[in-house]
Amino acid sequence: MEMRPIPPEESLIEYPSDFPIKIMGPMHDDFAQTMVDVVTIHDPTFHAGKVEMRPSSKGAYLSVTVTVRATSREQLDNLYRELSSHPMVKIVL
């Protein structure tokens, strides 16, 4: 399925803006830092102070919410693609 670009006038997001992304994966010592490393590639202004972490009720999974500075639809699409394809990641919201 080919995705067509969304014209700026149809976008629900105004750029630039702060945009939260929730990333979930199995509990692992390096999970949060690995996600920060991936996010920083797409948002060089990102810093770890913009990270919220929450373990699942049984402690098997970790939810990491990062707030990135979204500058374009392309930037967000590329970030979502990289996060979604990362072997440590189960879900990106």
CSV table of C-alpha atoms in Angstrom, one decimal:
chain,number,residue,atom,x,y,z
A,1,MET,CA,0.0,0.0,0.0
A,2,GLU,CA,1.5,3.3,-1.1
A,3,MET,CA,1.1,6.2,1.3
A,4,ARG,CA,0.4,9.6,-0.4
A,5,PRO,CA,1.8,12.6,1.3
A,6,ILE,CA,-0.7,14.7,3.3
A,7,PRO,CA,-0.8,18.3,2.0
A,8,PRO,CA,0.1,20.8,4.8
A,9,GLU,CA,-3.4,22.3,4.8
A,10,GLU,CA,-4.9,18.8,5.6
A,11,SER,CA,-2.5,18.0,8.4
A,12,LEU,CA,-3.9,18.1,12.0
A,13,ILE,CA,-0.5,19.0,13.4
A,14,GLU,CA,1.0,22.4,13.2
A,15,TYR,CA,4.8,22.5,12.7
A,16,PRO,CA,6.9,23.0,14.6
A,17,SER,CA,5.3,21.6,17.8
A,18,ASP,CA,6.0,19.3,20.7
A,19,PHE,CA,4.7,15.9,19.9
A,20,PRO,CA,4.4,13.0,22.4
A,21,ILE,CA,5.1,9.4,21.2
A,22,LYS,CA,4.6,6.3,23.3
A,23,ILE,CA,6.9,3.4,22.7
A,24,MET,CA,6.3,0.0,24.3
A,25,GLY,CA,8.6,-3.0,24.5
A,26,PRO,CA,9.8,-5.7,26.9
A,27,MET,CA,11.5,-4.7,30.1
A,28,HIS,CA,15.2,-4.4,29.4
A,29,ASP,CA,18.0,-2.4,31.0
A,30,ASP,CA,18.9,-0.7,27.7
A,31,PHE,CA,15.4,-0.1,26.3
A,32,ALA,CA,14.9,3.5,27.4
A,33,GLN,CA,18.4,4.6,26.4
A,34,THR,CA,18.1,2.8,23.1
A,35,MET,CA,14.8,4.6,22.3
A,36,VAL,CA,16.4,8.0,23.3
A,37,ASP,CA,19.3,7.2,20.9
A,38,VAL,CA,16.8,6.5,18.0
A,39,VAL,CA,14.7,9.6,18.8
A,40,THR,CA,17.8,11.9,18.9
A,41,ILE,CA,18.7,10.9,15.3
A,42,HIS,CA,15.4,12.4,14.2
A,43,ASP,CA,15.3,15.3,16.7
A,44,PRO,CA,18.8,16.5,17.6
A,45,THR,CA,17.3,18.9,20.2
A,46,PHE,CA,15.8,16.0,22.2
A,47,HIS,CA,17.1,15.4,25.7
A,48,ALA,CA,16.4,12.6,28.1
A,49,GLY,CA,14.6,15.0,30.5
A,50,LYS,CA,11.6,14.7,28.1
A,51,VAL,CA,11.2,11.0,28.8
A,52,GLU,CA,8.5,9.4,31.0
A,53,MET,CA,8.8,5.7,31.8
A,54,ARG,CA,6.1,3.4,33.2
A,55,PRO,CA,6.4,-0.4,33.8
A,56,SER,CA,3.5,-2.7,33.1
A,57,SER,CA,1.6,-4.0,36.1
A,58,LYS,CA,3.5,-7.3,36.0
A,59,GLY,CA,6.8,-5.6,35.1
A,60,ALA,CA,7.2,-7.5,31.8
A,61,TYR,CA,7.0,-4.4,29.6
A,62,LEU,CA,8.1,-0.8,29.7
A,63,SER,CA,6.2,2.1,28.3
A,64,VAL,CA,8.5,5.1,27.3
A,65,THR,CA,6.8,8.4,26.3
A,66,VAL,CA,9.1,10.8,24.5
A,67,THR,CA,8.1,14.3,23.5
A,68,VAL,CA,9.9,15.3,20.3
A,69,ARG,CA,10.0,18.7,18.6
A,70,ALA,CA,8.1,17.9,15.4
A,71,THR,CA,9.3,20.0,12.5
A,72,SER,CA,7.6,18.2,9.6
A,73,ARG,CA,5.4,15.3,8.7
A,74,GLU,CA,8.4,13.6,7.0
A,75,GLN,CA,10.4,13.8,10.2
A,76,LEU,CA,7.6,12.1,12.2
A,77,ASP,CA,7.0,9.5,9.5
A,78,ASN,CA,10.7,8.6,9.5
A,79,LEU,CA,10.8,8.4,13.3
A,80,TYR,CA,7.7,6.2,13.5
A,81,ARG,CA,9.1,3.9,10.8
A,82,GLU,CA,12.4,3.5,12.6
A,83,LEU,CA,10.8,3.0,16.0
A,84,SER,CA,8.2,0.5,14.6
A,85,SER,CA,10.9,-1.6,12.9
A,86,HIS,CA,13.3,-1.7,15.9
A,87,PRO,CA,13.6,-5.2,17.2
A,88,MET,CA,13.1,-4.1,20.9
A,89,VAL,CA,9.8,-2.3,20.1
A,90,LYS,CA,6.4,-3.9,20.3
A,91,ILE,CA,4.1,-0.9,19.8
A,92,VAL,CA,4.4,2.8,18.8
A,93,LEU,CA,1.5,5.1,19.5
